[in-house]
Amino acid sequence: MQQKISILIIEDEKSIRDFMKKTLESYGYRAEGVATGTEGLGMINSYVPDLVLLDLGLPDLDGLEIIEETRKWSSMPIIVISARNQENEKVEALDLGADDYITKPFGTDELLARIRTAIRHNNLIHKEKGKADKPYIAKSLKIDFEKRLVLLNGEEIHLTRVEYKIVSMLAKNSGKILTYANLIEEVWGPHADDNNRILRVNMANIRRKLEQNTGEPEYIFTELGVGYRMLEDEGEN
Ligand code: CA
């Protein structure tokens, strides 16, 4: 029998914790829930789950501390559960090494999609280090990383070097959010000014080239105040 994927839920709101546990179990995951940060850290170290769902607002510890502690020794995927209008906290969580976040209230489909993406990425990181990157394919867009070619409906799209760097990084992490700071550091280096303006200018140009309607993007979505997320790759996992 295949080993079930185990998920640890750290959330002090009982109704949300119970909803997530029940949902995950009904979809074939093993799920454990705890209500405090201390118990959560204990479980991360003893139970070593395949993925953690972490509420940042806990009664005893700051959720951010849990991310920091865990990242000292583990790359297990951590998805932050946050309330609306906490952009700064989300950004901080992602910069400390959280893989993604989901905003309350959320539905089952969204929760499951985020979990699948985070687990897939984690597996890819471990399995495919050093292997050539497979092309990104979603809807009418294809990116061939080896040839550095971007095709929309089979037609080559000309991107500048910087635009290509941004798009390829988003595509290689498709489905996952990348913060402004992640992107700026990757594209312009660790000493770049962390001013988002140049990134936004580039993104506007990218969208003009890739999107039919830049007001309703199909490929690259804005996560307001946090960063960007690219449509998940349809290629085989
Ligand atoms: Ca809470």
JSON list of C-alpha atoms and ligand atoms in Angstrom, two decimals:
[
{"chain": "A", "resi": 1, "resn": "MET", "atom": "CA", "xyz": [0.00, 0.00, 0.00]},
{"chain": "A", "resi": 2, "resn": "GLN", "atom": "CA", "xyz": [1.16, 3.47, -0.80]},
{"chain": "A", "resi": 3, "resn": "GLN", "atom": "CA", "xyz": [2.23, 5.53, 2.18]},
{"chain": "A", "resi": 4, "resn": "LYS", "atom": "CA", "xyz": [-0.22, 8.37, 2.78]},
{"chain": "A", "resi": 5, "resn": "ILE", "atom": "CA", "xyz": [1.05, 11.91, 2.67]},
{"chain": "A", "resi": 6, "resn": "SER", "atom": "CA", "xyz": [0.99, 13.34, 6.20]},
{"chain": "A", "resi": 7, "resn": "ILE", "atom": "CA", "xyz": [-0.07, 16.88, 6.94]},
{"chain": "A", "resi": 8, "resn": "LEU", "atom": "CA", "xyz": [0.23, 18.77, 10.20]},
{"chain": "A", "resi": 9, "resn": "ILE", "atom": "CA", "xyz": [-2.32, 21.52, 10.85]},
{"chain": "A", "resi": 10, "resn": "ILE", "atom": "CA", "xyz": [-1.30, 24.18, 13.36]},
{"chain": "A", "resi": 11, "resn": "GLU", "atom": "CA", "xyz": [-4.37, 26.32, 13.91]},
{"chain": "A", "resi": 12, "resn": "ASP", "atom": "CA", "xyz": [-6.00, 27.52, 17.12]},
{"chain": "A", "resi": 13, "resn": "GLU", "atom": "CA", "xyz": [-9.47, 28.02, 15.64]},
{"chain": "A", "resi": 14, "resn": "LYS", "atom": "CA", "xyz": [-11.11, 24.69, 16.25]},
{"chain": "A", "resi": 15, "resn": "SER", "atom": "CA", "xyz": [-13.73, 24.96, 13.49]},
{"chain": "A", "resi": 16, "resn": "ILE", "atom": "CA", "xyz": [-11.09, 25.67, 10.82]},
{"chain": "A", "resi": 17, "resn": "ARG", "atom": "CA", "xyz": [-8.76, 22.99, 12.18]},
{"chain": "A", "resi": 18, "resn": "ASP", "atom": "CA", "xyz": [-11.52, 20.39, 12.20]},
{"chain": "A", "resi": 19, "resn": "PHE", "atom": "CA", "xyz": [-12.71, 21.39, 8.73]},
{"chain": "A", "resi": 20, "resn": "MET", "atom": "CA", "xyz": [-9.20, 21.01, 7.32]},
{"chain": "A", "resi": 21, "resn": "LYS", "atom": "CA", "xyz": [-8.54, 17.71, 9.07]},
{"chain": "A", "resi": 22, "resn": "LYS", "atom": "CA", "xyz": [-11.81, 16.19, 7.87]},
{"chain": "A", "resi": 23, "resn": "THR", "atom": "CA", "xyz": [-11.36, 17.48, 4.34]},
{"chain": "A", "resi": 24, "resn": "LEU", "atom": "CA", "xyz": [-7.79, 16.25, 4.05]},
{"chain": "A", "resi": 25, "resn": "GLU", "atom": "CA", "xyz": [-8.65, 12.83, 5.42]},
{"chain": "A", "resi": 26, "resn": "SER", "atom": "CA", "xyz": [-11.53, 12.47, 2.99]},
{"chain": "A", "resi": 27, "resn": "TYR", "atom": "CA", "xyz": [-9.05, 13.14, 0.17]},
{"chain": "A", "resi": 28, "resn": "GLY", "atom": "CA", "xyz": [-6.68, 10.43, 1.30]},
{"chain": "A", "resi": 29, "resn": "TYR", "atom": "CA", "xyz": [-4.18, 12.42, 3.38]},
{"chain": "A", "resi": 30, "resn": "ARG", "atom": "CA", "xyz": [-3.16, 11.65, 6.91]},
{"chain": "A", "resi": 31, "resn": "ALA", "atom": "CA", "xyz": [-3.84, 14.74, 8.98]},
{"chain": "A", "resi": 32, "resn": "GLU", "atom": "CA", "xyz": [-3.03, 15.78, 12.53]},
{"chain": "A", "resi": 33, "resn": "GLY", "atom": "CA", "xyz": [-4.18, 19.00, 14.12]},
{"chain": "A", "resi": 34, "resn": "VAL", "atom": "CA", "xyz": [-2.75, 20.98, 17.05]},
{"chain": "A", "resi": 35, "resn": "ALA", "atom": "CA", "xyz": [-3.91, 24.28, 18.55]},
{"chain": "A", "resi": 36, "resn": "THR", "atom": "CA", "xyz": [-0.70, 25.88, 19.81]},
{"chain": "A", "resi": 37, "resn": "GLY", "atom": "CA", "xyz": [2.69, 26.79, 18.43]},
{"chain": "A", "resi": 38, "resn": "THR", "atom": "CA", "xyz": [4.55, 24.83, 21.08]},
{"chain": "A", "resi": 39, "resn": "GLU", "atom": "CA", "xyz": [2.69, 21.63, 20.24]},
{"chain": "A", "resi": 40, "resn": "GLY", "atom": "CA", "xyz": [3.20, 22.44, 16.57]},
{"chain": "A", "resi": 41, "resn": "LEU", "atom": "CA", "xyz": [6.97, 22.73, 16.89]},
{"chain": "A", "resi": 42, "resn": "GLY", "atom": "CA", "xyz": [7.02, 19.53, 18.91]},
{"chain": "A", "resi": 43, "resn": "MET", "atom": "CA", "xyz": [5.07, 17.70, 16.22]},
{"chain": "A", "resi": 44, "resn": "ILE", "atom": "CA", "xyz": [7.23, 19.09, 13.42]},
{"chain": "A", "resi": 45, "resn": "ASN", "atom": "CA", "xyz": [10.26, 17.63, 15.17]},
{"chain": "A", "resi": 46, "resn": "SER", "atom": "CA", "xyz": [8.78, 14.30, 16.27]},
{"chain": "A", "resi": 47, "resn": "TYR", "atom": "CA", "xyz": [6.15, 13.48, 13.66]},
{"chain": "A", "resi": 48, "resn": "VAL", "atom": "CA", "xyz": [8.05, 15.11, 10.75]},
{"chain": "A", "resi": 49, "resn": "PRO", "atom": "CA", "xyz": [5.05, 15.64, 8.48]},
{"chain": "A", "resi": 50, "resn": "ASP", "atom": "CA", "xyz": [5.29, 15.89, 4.69]},
{"chain": "A", "resi": 51, "resn": "LEU", "atom": "CA", "xyz": [3.66, 19.32, 4.82]},
{"chain": "A", "resi": 52, "resn": "VAL", "atom": "CA", "xyz": [2.62, 21.90, 7.43]},
{"chain": "A", "resi": 53, "resn": "LEU", "atom": "CA", "xyz": [-0.45, 24.15, 7.32]},
{"chain": "A", "resi": 54, "resn": "LEU", "atom": "CA", "xyz": [0.38, 26.99, 9.66]},
{"chain": "A", "resi": 55, "resn": "ASP", "atom": "CA", "xyz": [-1.81, 29.70, 11.10]},
{"chain": "A", "resi": 56, "resn": "LEU", "atom": "CA", "xyz": [0.31, 32.74, 11.92]},
{"chain": "A", "resi": 57, "resn": "GLY", "atom": "CA", "xyz": [-1.89, 34.06, 14.73]},
{"chain": "A", "resi": 58, "resn": "LEU", "atom": "CA", "xyz": [-1.40, 31.50, 17.49]},
{"chain": "A", "resi": 59, "resn": "PRO", "atom": "CA", "xyz": [-2.02, 32.03, 21.20]},
{"chain": "A", "resi": 60, "resn": "ASP", "atom": "CA", "xyz": [1.47, 31.20, 22.43]},
{"chain": "A", "resi": 61, "resn": "LEU", "atom": "CA", "xyz": [4.05, 31.59, 19.66]},
{"chain": "A", "resi": 62, "resn": "ASP", "atom": "CA", "xyz": [4.27, 33.76, 16.59]},
{"chain": "A", "resi": 63, "resn": "GLY", "atom": "CA", "xyz": [3.81, 31.53, 13.52]},
{"chain": "A", "resi": 64, "resn": "LEU", "atom": "CA", "xyz": [6.82, 33.25, 11.96]},
{"chain": "A", "resi": 65, "resn": "GLU", "atom": "CA", "xyz": [9.04, 31.79, 14.70]},
{"chain": "A", "resi": 66, "resn": "ILE", "atom": "CA", "xyz": [7.86, 28.33, 13.73]},
{"chain": "A", "resi": 67, "resn": "ILE", "atom": "CA", "xyz": [8.90, 28.91, 10.14]},
{"chain": "A", "resi": 68, "resn": "GLU", "atom": "CA", "xyz": [12.30, 30.17, 11.25]},
{"chain": "A", "resi": 69, "resn": "GLU", "atom": "CA", "xyz": [12.89, 27.24, 13.60]},
{"chain": "A", "resi": 70, "resn": "THR", "atom": "CA", "xyz": [11.80, 24.68, 11.02]},
{"chain": "A", "resi": 71, "resn": "ARG", "atom": "CA", "xyz": [13.90, 26.14, 8.23]},
{"chain": "A", "resi": 72, "resn": "LYS", "atom": "CA", "xyz": [17.03, 25.68, 10.34]},
{"chain": "A", "resi": 73, "resn": "TRP", "atom": "CA", "xyz": [16.90, 22.00, 9.50]},
{"chain": "A", "resi": 74, "resn": "SER", "atom": "CA", "xyz": [14.07, 21.12, 7.13]},
{"chain": "A", "resi": 75, "resn": "SER", "atom": "CA", "xyz": [12.73, 22.09, 3.71]},
{"chain": "A", "resi": 76, "resn": "MET", "atom": "CA", "xyz": [9.32, 20.49, 4.36]},
{"chain": "A", "resi": 77, "resn": "PRO", "atom": "CA", "xyz": [6.64, 22.56, 2.60]},
{"chain": "A", "resi": 78, "resn": "ILE", "atom": "CA", "xyz": [4.94, 25.13, 4.85]},
{"chain": "A", "resi": 79, "resn": "ILE", "atom": "CA", "xyz": [1.71, 26.77, 3.75]},
{"chain": "A", "resi": 80, "resn": "VAL", "atom": "CA", "xyz": [0.68, 29.75, 5.82]},
{"chain": "A", "resi": 81, "resn": "ILE", "atom": "CA", "xyz": [-2.98, 30.31, 6.65]},
{"chain": "A", "resi": 82, "resn": "SER", "atom": "CA", "xyz": [-3.55, 33.99, 7.04]},
{"chain": "A", "resi": 83, "resn": "ALA", "atom": "CA", "xyz": [-6.31, 36.48, 7.54]},
{"chain": "A", "resi": 84, "resn": "ARG", "atom": "CA", "xyz": [-7.09, 39.13, 4.97]},
{"chain": "A", "resi": 85, "resn": "ASN", "atom": "CA", "xyz": [-5.14, 42.38, 4.88]},
{"chain": "A", "resi": 86, "resn": "GLN", "atom": "CA", "xyz": [-2.02, 40.96, 6.45]},
{"chain": "A", "resi": 87, "resn": "GLU", "atom": "CA", "xyz": [0.22, 41.49, 3.43]},
{"chain": "A", "resi": 88, "resn": "ASN", "atom": "CA", "xyz": [3.27, 42.38, 5.50]},
{"chain": "A", "resi": 89, "resn": "GLU", "atom": "CA", "xyz": [2.99, 39.22, 7.50]},
{"chain": "A", "resi": 90, "resn": "LYS", "atom": "CA", "xyz": [2.54, 37.11, 4.37]},
{"chain": "A", "resi": 91, "resn": "VAL", "atom": "CA", "xyz": [5.60, 38.63, 2.77]},
{"chain": "A", "resi": 92, "resn": "GLU", "atom": "CA", "xyz": [7.63, 38.08, 5.90]},
{"chain": "A", "resi": 93, "resn": "ALA", "atom": "CA", "xyz": [6.47, 34.46, 6.09]},
{"chain": "A", "resi": 94, "resn": "LEU", "atom": "CA", "xyz": [7.41, 33.82, 2.45]},
{"chain": "A", "resi": 95, "resn": "ASP", "atom": "CA", "xyz": [10.78, 35.52, 2.89]},
{"chain": "A", "resi": 96, "resn": "LEU", "atom": "CA", "xyz": [11.48, 33.37, 5.96]},
{"chain": "A", "resi": 97, "resn": "GLY", "atom": "CA", "xyz": [10.92, 30.29, 3.82]},
{"chain": "A", "resi": 98, "resn": "ALA", "atom": "CA", "xyz": [7.20, 29.51, 3.79]},
{"chain": "A", "resi": 99, "resn": "ASP", "atom": "CA", "xyz": [6.22, 28.00, 0.44]},
{"chain": "A", "resi": 100, "resn": "ASP", "atom": "CA", "xyz": [2.84, 29.58, -0.03]},
{"chain": "A", "resi": 101, "resn": "TYR", "atom": "CA", "xyz": [-0.11, 31.08, 1.77]},
{"chain": "A", "resi": 102, "resn": "ILE", "atom": "CA", "xyz": [-3.84, 30.73, 1.68]},
{"chain": "A", "resi": 103, "resn": "THR", "atom": "CA", "xyz": [-6.21, 33.43, 2.85]},
{"chain": "A", "resi": 104, "resn": "LYS", "atom": "CA", "xyz": [-9.23, 32.81, 5.08]},
{"chain": "A", "resi": 105, "resn": "PRO", "atom": "CA", "xyz": [-11.94, 32.07, 4.19]},
{"chain": "A", "resi": 106, "resn": "PHE", "atom": "CA", "xyz": [-10.87, 29.48, 1.62]},
{"chain": "A", "resi": 107, "resn": "GLY", "atom": "CA", "xyz": [-12.59, 26.57, -0.09]},
{"chain": "A", "resi": 108, "resn": "THR", "atom": "CA", "xyz": [-11.64, 22.92, -0.37]},
{"chain": "A", "resi": 109, "resn": "ASP", "atom": "CA", "xyz": [-10.48, 23.17, -3.98]},
{"chain": "A", "resi": 110, "resn": "GLU", "atom": "CA", "xyz": [-8.12, 25.99, -3.20]},
{"chain": "A", "resi": 111, "resn": "LEU", "atom": "CA", "xyz": [-6.70, 24.22, -0.17]},
{"chain": "A", "resi": 112, "resn": "LEU", "atom": "CA", "xyz": [-6.11, 20.99, -2.08]},
{"chain": "A", "resi": 113, "resn": "ALA", "atom": "CA", "xyz": [-4.58, 22.79, -5.05]},
{"chain": "A", "resi": 114, "resn": "ARG", "atom": "CA", "xyz": [-2.11, 24.65, -2.83]},
{"chain": "A", "resi": 115, "resn": "ILE", "atom": "CA", "xyz": [-1.13, 21.42, -1.08]},
{"chain": "A", "resi": 116, "resn": "ARG", "atom": "CA", "xyz": [-0.60, 19.55, -4.36]},
{"chain": "A", "resi": 117, "resn": "THR", "atom": "CA", "xyz": [1.52, 22.37, -5.75]},
{"chain": "A", "resi": 118, "resn": "ALA", "atom": "CA", "xyz": [3.69, 22.64, -2.64]},
{"chain": "A", "resi": 119, "resn": "ILE", "atom": "CA", "xyz": [4.29, 18.89, -2.50]},
{"chain": "A", "resi": 120, "resn": "ARG", "atom": "CA", "xyz": [4.99, 18.66, -6.21]},
{"chain": "A", "resi": 121, "resn": "HIS", "atom": "CA", "xyz": [7.55, 21.46, -5.98]},
{"chain": "A", "resi": 122, "resn": "ASN", "atom": "CA", "xyz": [9.23, 19.89, -3.01]},
{"chain": "A", "resi": 123, "resn": "ASN", "atom": "CA", "xyz": [9.51, 16.56, -4.83]},
{"chain": "A", "resi": 124, "resn": "LEU", "atom": "CA", "xyz": [10.86, 18.25, -7.92]},
{"chain": "A", "resi": 125, "resn": "ILE", "atom": "CA", "xyz": [13.53, 20.04, -5.93]},
{"chain": "A", "resi": 126, "resn": "HIS", "atom": "CA", "xyz": [14.68, 16.76, -4.45]},
{"chain": "A", "resi": 127, "resn": "LYS", "atom": "CA", "xyz": [14.37, 14.57, -7.55]},
{"chain": "A", "resi": 128, "resn": "GLU", "atom": "CA", "xyz": [15.40, 16.81, -10.37]},
{"chain": "A", "resi": 129, "resn": "LYS", "atom": "CA", "xyz": [18.44, 18.66, -9.14]},
{"chain": "A", "resi": 130, "resn": "GLY", "atom": "CA", "xyz": [20.86, 18.86, -12.01]},
{"chain": "A", "resi": 131, "resn": "LYS", "atom": "CA", "xyz": [18.39, 17.57, -14.60]},
{"chain": "A", "resi": 132, "resn": "ALA", "atom": "CA", "xyz": [17.46, 19.69, -17.57]},
{"chain": "A", "resi": 133, "resn": "ASP", "atom": "CA", "xyz": [14.28, 21.68, -17.06]},
{"chain": "A", "resi": 134, "resn": "LYS", "atom": "CA", "xyz": [11.21, 20.37, -18.84]},
{"chain": "A", "resi": 135, "resn": "PRO", "atom": "CA", "xyz": [9.32, 22.96, -20.88]},
{"chain": "A", "resi": 136, "resn": "TYR", "atom": "CA", "xyz": [6.55, 24.92, -19.23]},
{"chain": "A", "resi": 137, "resn": "ILE", "atom": "CA", "xyz": [3.21, 24.40, -20.95]},
{"chain": "A", "resi": 138, "resn": "ALA", "atom": "CA", "xyz": [-0.11, 26.00, -19.93]},
{"chain": "A", "resi": 139, "resn": "LYS", "atom": "CA", "xyz": [-3.01, 26.89, -22.23]},
{"chain": "A", "resi": 140, "resn": "SER", "atom": "CA", "xyz": [-1.44, 28.49, -25.35]},
{"chain": "A", "resi": 141, "resn": "LEU", "atom": "CA", "xyz": [1.88, 29.32, -23.73]},
{"chain": "A", "resi": 142, "resn": "LYS", "atom": "CA", "xyz": [5.03, 27.23, -23.99]},
{"chain": "A", "resi": 143, "resn": "ILE", "atom": "CA", "xyz": [8.45, 28.05, -22.59]},
{"chain": "A", "resi": 144, "resn": "ASP", "atom": "CA", "xyz": [11.39, 25.97, -23.69]},
{"chain": "A", "resi": 145, "resn": "PHE", "atom": "CA", "xyz": [14.08, 26.67, -21.09]},
{"chain": "A", "resi": 146, "resn": "GLU", "atom": "CA", "xyz": [16.86, 24.93, -22.97]},
{"chain": "A", "resi": 147, "resn": "LYS", "atom": "CA", "xyz": [16.31, 26.97, -26.12]},
{"chain": "A", "resi": 148, "resn": "ARG", "atom": "CA", "xyz": [15.22, 30.04, -24.15]},
{"chain": "A", "resi": 149, "resn": "LEU", "atom": "CA", "xyz": [12.17, 30.22, -26.37]},
{"chain": "A", "resi": 150, "resn": "VAL", "atom": "CA", "xyz": [8.75, 31.60, -25.43]},
{"chain": "A", "resi": 151, "resn": "LEU", "atom": "CA", "xyz": [5.89, 30.58, -27.72]},
{"chain": "A", "resi": 152, "resn": "LEU", "atom": "CA", "xyz": [2.34, 31.86, -27.58]},
{"chain": "A", "resi": 153, "resn": "ASN", "atom": "CA", "xyz": [-0.05, 30.01, -29.91]},
{"chain": "A", "resi": 154, "resn": "GLY", "atom": "CA", "xyz": [3.06, 28.63, -31.58]},
{"chain": "A", "resi": 155, "resn": "GLU", "atom": "CA", "xyz": [4.46, 32.10, -32.35]},
{"chain": "A", "resi": 156, "resn": "GLU", "atom": "CA", "xyz": [7.73, 33.23, -30.83]},
{"chain": "A", "resi": 157, "resn": "ILE", "atom": "CA", "xyz": [7.41, 36.08, -28.34]},
{"chain": "A", "resi": 158, "resn": "HIS", "atom": "CA", "xyz": [10.39, 38.39, -28.07]},
{"chain": "A", "resi": 159, "resn": "LEU", "atom": "CA", "xyz": [11.26, 39.19, -24.48]},
{"chain": "A", "resi": 160, "resn": "THR", "atom": "CA", "xyz": [14.18, 41.25, -23.25]},
{"chain": "A", "resi": 161, "resn": "ARG", "atom": "CA", "xyz": [16.79, 39.43, -21.18]},
{"chain": "A", "resi": 162, "resn": "VAL", "atom": "CA", "xyz": [15.30, 40.76, -17.94]},
{"chain": "A", "resi": 163, "resn": "GLU", "atom": "CA", "xyz": [11.74, 39.96, -18.99]},
{"chain": "A", "resi": 164, "resn": "TYR", "atom": "CA", "xyz": [12.80, 36.42, -19.86]},
{"chain": "A", "resi": 165, "resn": "LYS", "atom": "CA", "xyz": [14.47, 35.99, -16.47]},
{"chain": "A", "resi": 166, "resn": "ILE", "atom": "CA", "xyz": [11.30, 37.07, -14.69]},
{"chain": "A", "resi": 167, "resn": "VAL", "atom": "CA", "xyz": [9.02, 34.87, -16.78]},
{"chain": "A", "resi": 168, "resn": "SER", "atom": "CA", "xyz": [11.25, 31.82, -16.57]},
{"chain": "A", "resi": 169, "resn": "MET", "atom": "CA", "xyz": [11.57, 32.09, -12.80]},
{"chain": "A", "resi": 170, "resn": "LEU", "atom": "CA", "xyz": [7.81, 32.39, -12.41]},
{"chain": "A", "resi": 171, "resn": "ALA", "atom": "CA", "xyz": [7.27, 29.50, -14.85]},
{"chain": "A", "resi": 172, "resn": "LYS", "atom": "CA", "xyz": [9.75, 27.22, -13.07]},
{"chain": "A", "resi": 173, "resn": "ASN", "atom": "CA", "xyz": [7.81, 27.92, -9.87]},
{"chain": "A", "resi": 174, "resn": "SER", "atom": "CA", "xyz": [4.40, 27.89, -11.53]},
{"chain": "A", "resi": 175, "resn": "GLY", "atom": "CA", "xyz": [1.45, 27.69, -9.18]},
{"chain": "A", "resi": 176, "resn": "LYS", "atom": "CA", "xyz": [3.60, 29.09, -6.41]},
{"chain": "A", "resi": 177, "resn": "ILE", "atom": "CA", "xyz": [3.76, 32.67, -5.28]},
{"chain": "A", "resi": 178, "resn": "LEU", "atom": "CA", "xyz": [7.05, 34.54, -5.59]},
{"chain": "A", "resi": 179, "resn": "THR", "atom": "CA", "xyz": [7.44, 37.72, -3.56]},
{"chain": "A", "resi": 180, "resn": "TYR", "atom": "CA", "xyz": [8.73, 40.94, -5.05]},
{"chain": "A", "resi": 181, "resn": "ALA", "atom": "CA", "xyz": [11.92, 40.47, -3.02]},
{"chain": "A", "resi": 182, "resn": "ASN", "atom": "CA", "xyz": [12.40, 36.89, -4.33]},
{"chain": "A", "resi": 183, "resn": "LEU", "atom": "CA", "xyz": [12.08, 38.07, -7.93]},
{"chain": "A", "resi": 184, "resn": "ILE", "atom": "CA", "xyz": [14.21, 41.17, -7.54]},
{"chain": "A", "resi": 185, "resn": "GLU", "atom": "CA", "xyz": [17.00, 39.23, -5.88]},
{"chain": "A", "resi": 186, "resn": "GLU", "atom": "CA", "xyz": [16.90, 36.52, -8.53]},
{"chain": "A", "resi": 187, "resn": "VAL", "atom": "CA", "xyz": [16.86, 38.89, -11.47]},
{"chain": "A", "resi": 188, "resn": "TRP", "atom": "CA", "xyz": [18.96, 41.82, -10.31]},
{"chain": "A", "resi": 189, "resn": "GLY", "atom": "CA", "xyz": [21.05, 40.16, -7.62]},
{"chain": "A", "resi": 190, "resn": "PRO", "atom": "CA", "xyz": [21.19, 40.33, -3.82]},
{"chain": "A", "resi": 191, "resn": "HIS", "atom": "CA", "xyz": [22.43, 43.91, -3.74]},
{"chain": "A", "resi": 192, "resn": "ALA", "atom": "CA", "xyz": [19.62, 45.30, -5.86]},
{"chain": "A", "resi": 193, "resn": "ASP", "atom": "CA", "xyz": [17.49, 48.10, -4.60]},
{"chain": "A", "resi": 194, "resn": "ASP", "atom": "CA", "xyz": [14.35, 46.45, -3.27]},
{"chain": "A", "resi": 195, "resn": "ASN", "atom": "CA", "xyz": [12.16, 49.01, -4.92]},
{"chain": "A", "resi": 196, "resn": "ASN", "atom": "CA", "xyz": [9.38, 47.29, -6.84]},
{"chain": "A", "resi": 197, "resn": "ARG", "atom": "CA", "xyz": [8.98, 49.93, -9.51]},
{"chain": "A", "resi": 198, "resn": "ILE", "atom": "CA", "xyz": [11.39, 48.44, -12.03]},
{"chain": "A", "resi": 199, "resn": "LEU", "atom": "CA", "xyz": [9.82, 45.02, -11.52]},
{"chain": "A", "resi": 200, "resn": "ARG", "atom": "CA", "xyz": [6.34, 46.44, -12.09]},
{"chain": "A", "resi": 201, "resn": "VAL", "atom": "CA", "xyz": [7.49, 48.21, -15.27]},
{"chain": "A", "resi": 202, "resn": "ASN", "atom": "CA", "xyz": [8.92, 44.94, -16.59]},
{"chain": "A", "resi": 203, "resn": "MET", "atom": "CA", "xyz": [5.79, 43.05, -15.61]},
{"chain": "A", "resi": 204, "resn": "ALA", "atom": "CA", "xyz": [3.61, 45.54, -17.50]},
{"chain": "A", "resi": 205, "resn": "ASN", "atom": "CA", "xyz": [5.72, 44.94, -20.62]},
{"chain": "A", "resi": 206, "resn": "ILE", "atom": "CA", "xyz": [5.59, 41.17, -20.15]},
{"chain": "A", "resi": 207, "resn": "ARG", "atom": "CA", "xyz": [1.83, 41.27, -19.83]},
{"chain": "A", "resi": 208, "resn": "ARG", "atom": "CA", "xyz": [1.47, 43.35, -22.99]},
{"chain": "A", "resi": 209, "resn": "LYS", "atom": "CA", "xyz": [3.37, 40.61, -24.80]},
{"chain": "A", "resi": 210, "resn": "LEU", "atom": "CA", "xyz": [1.75, 37.55, -23.22]},
{"chain": "A", "resi": 211, "resn": "GLU", "atom": "CA", "xyz": [-1.75, 38.45, -22.17]},
{"chain": "A", "resi": 212, "resn": "GLN", "atom": "CA", "xyz": [-4.70, 39.13, -24.44]},
{"chain": "A", "resi": 213, "resn": "ASN", "atom": "CA", "xyz": [-6.28, 41.37, -21.85]},
{"chain": "A", "resi": 214, "resn": "THR", "atom": "CA", "xyz": [-3.73, 42.83, -19.43]},
{"chain": "A", "resi": 215, "resn": "GLY", "atom": "CA", "xyz": [-6.57, 43.75, -17.04]},
{"chain": "A", "resi": 216, "resn": "GLU", "atom": "CA", "xyz": [-7.57, 40.10, -16.73]},
{"chain": "A", "resi": 217, "resn": "PRO", "atom": "CA", "xyz": [-4.36, 38.13, -17.01]},
{"chain": "A", "resi": 218, "resn": "GLU", "atom": "CA", "xyz": [-4.51, 34.44, -17.88]},
{"chain": "A", "resi": 219, "resn": "TYR", "atom": "CA", "xyz": [-0.89, 33.54, -17.17]},
{"chain": "A", "resi": 220, "resn": "ILE", "atom": "CA", "xyz": [0.65, 35.77, -14.53]},
{"chain": "A", "resi": 221, "resn": "PHE", "atom": "CA", "xyz": [-1.49, 36.83, -11.60]},
{"chain": "A", "resi": 222, "resn": "THR", "atom": "CA", "xyz": [-0.82, 39.66, -9.16]},
{"chain": "A", "resi": 223, "resn": "GLU", "atom": "CA", "xyz": [-1.02, 38.83, -5.47]},
{"chain": "A", "resi": 224, "resn": "LEU", "atom": "CA", "xyz": [-1.67, 42.32, -4.24]},
{"chain": "A", "resi": 225, "resn": "GLY", "atom": "CA", "xyz": [1.07, 43.71, -2.02]},
{"chain": "A", "resi": 226, "resn": "VAL", "atom": "CA", "xyz": [2.92, 40.37, -2.03]},
{"chain": "A", "resi": 227, "resn": "GLY", "atom": "CA", "xyz": [4.13, 39.28, -5.47]},
{"chain": "A", "resi": 228, "resn": "TYR", "atom": "CA", "xyz": [3.20, 37.25, -8.52]},
{"chain": "A", "resi": 229, "resn": "ARG", "atom": "CA", "xyz": [2.02, 33.75, -9.26]},
{"chain": "A", "resi": 230, "resn": "MET", "atom": "CA", "xyz": [2.09, 32.04, -12.65]},
{"chain": "A", "resi": 231, "resn": "LEU", "atom": "CA", "xyz": [-0.59, 29.69, -13.93]},
{"chain": "A", "resi": 232, "resn": "GLU", "atom": "CA", "xyz": [0.31, 26.14, -12.99]},
{"chain": "A", "resi": 233, "resn": "ASP", "atom": "CA", "xyz": [2.13, 24.09, -15.60]},
{"chain": "A", "resi": 234, "resn": "GLU", "atom": "CA", "xyz": [-0.07, 21.50, -17.33]},
{"chain": "A", "resi": 235, "resn": "GLY", "atom": "CA", "xyz": [2.89, 19.29, -18.13]},
{"chain": "A", "resi": 236, "resn": "GLU", "atom": "CA", "xyz": [3.16, 15.87, -16.52]},
{"chain": "A", "resi": 237, "resn": "ASN", "atom": "CA", "xyz": [4.19, 15.98, -12.88]},
{"chain": "B", "resi": 1, "resn": "CA", "atom": "CA", "xyz": [-5.44, 32.09, 14.85]}
]
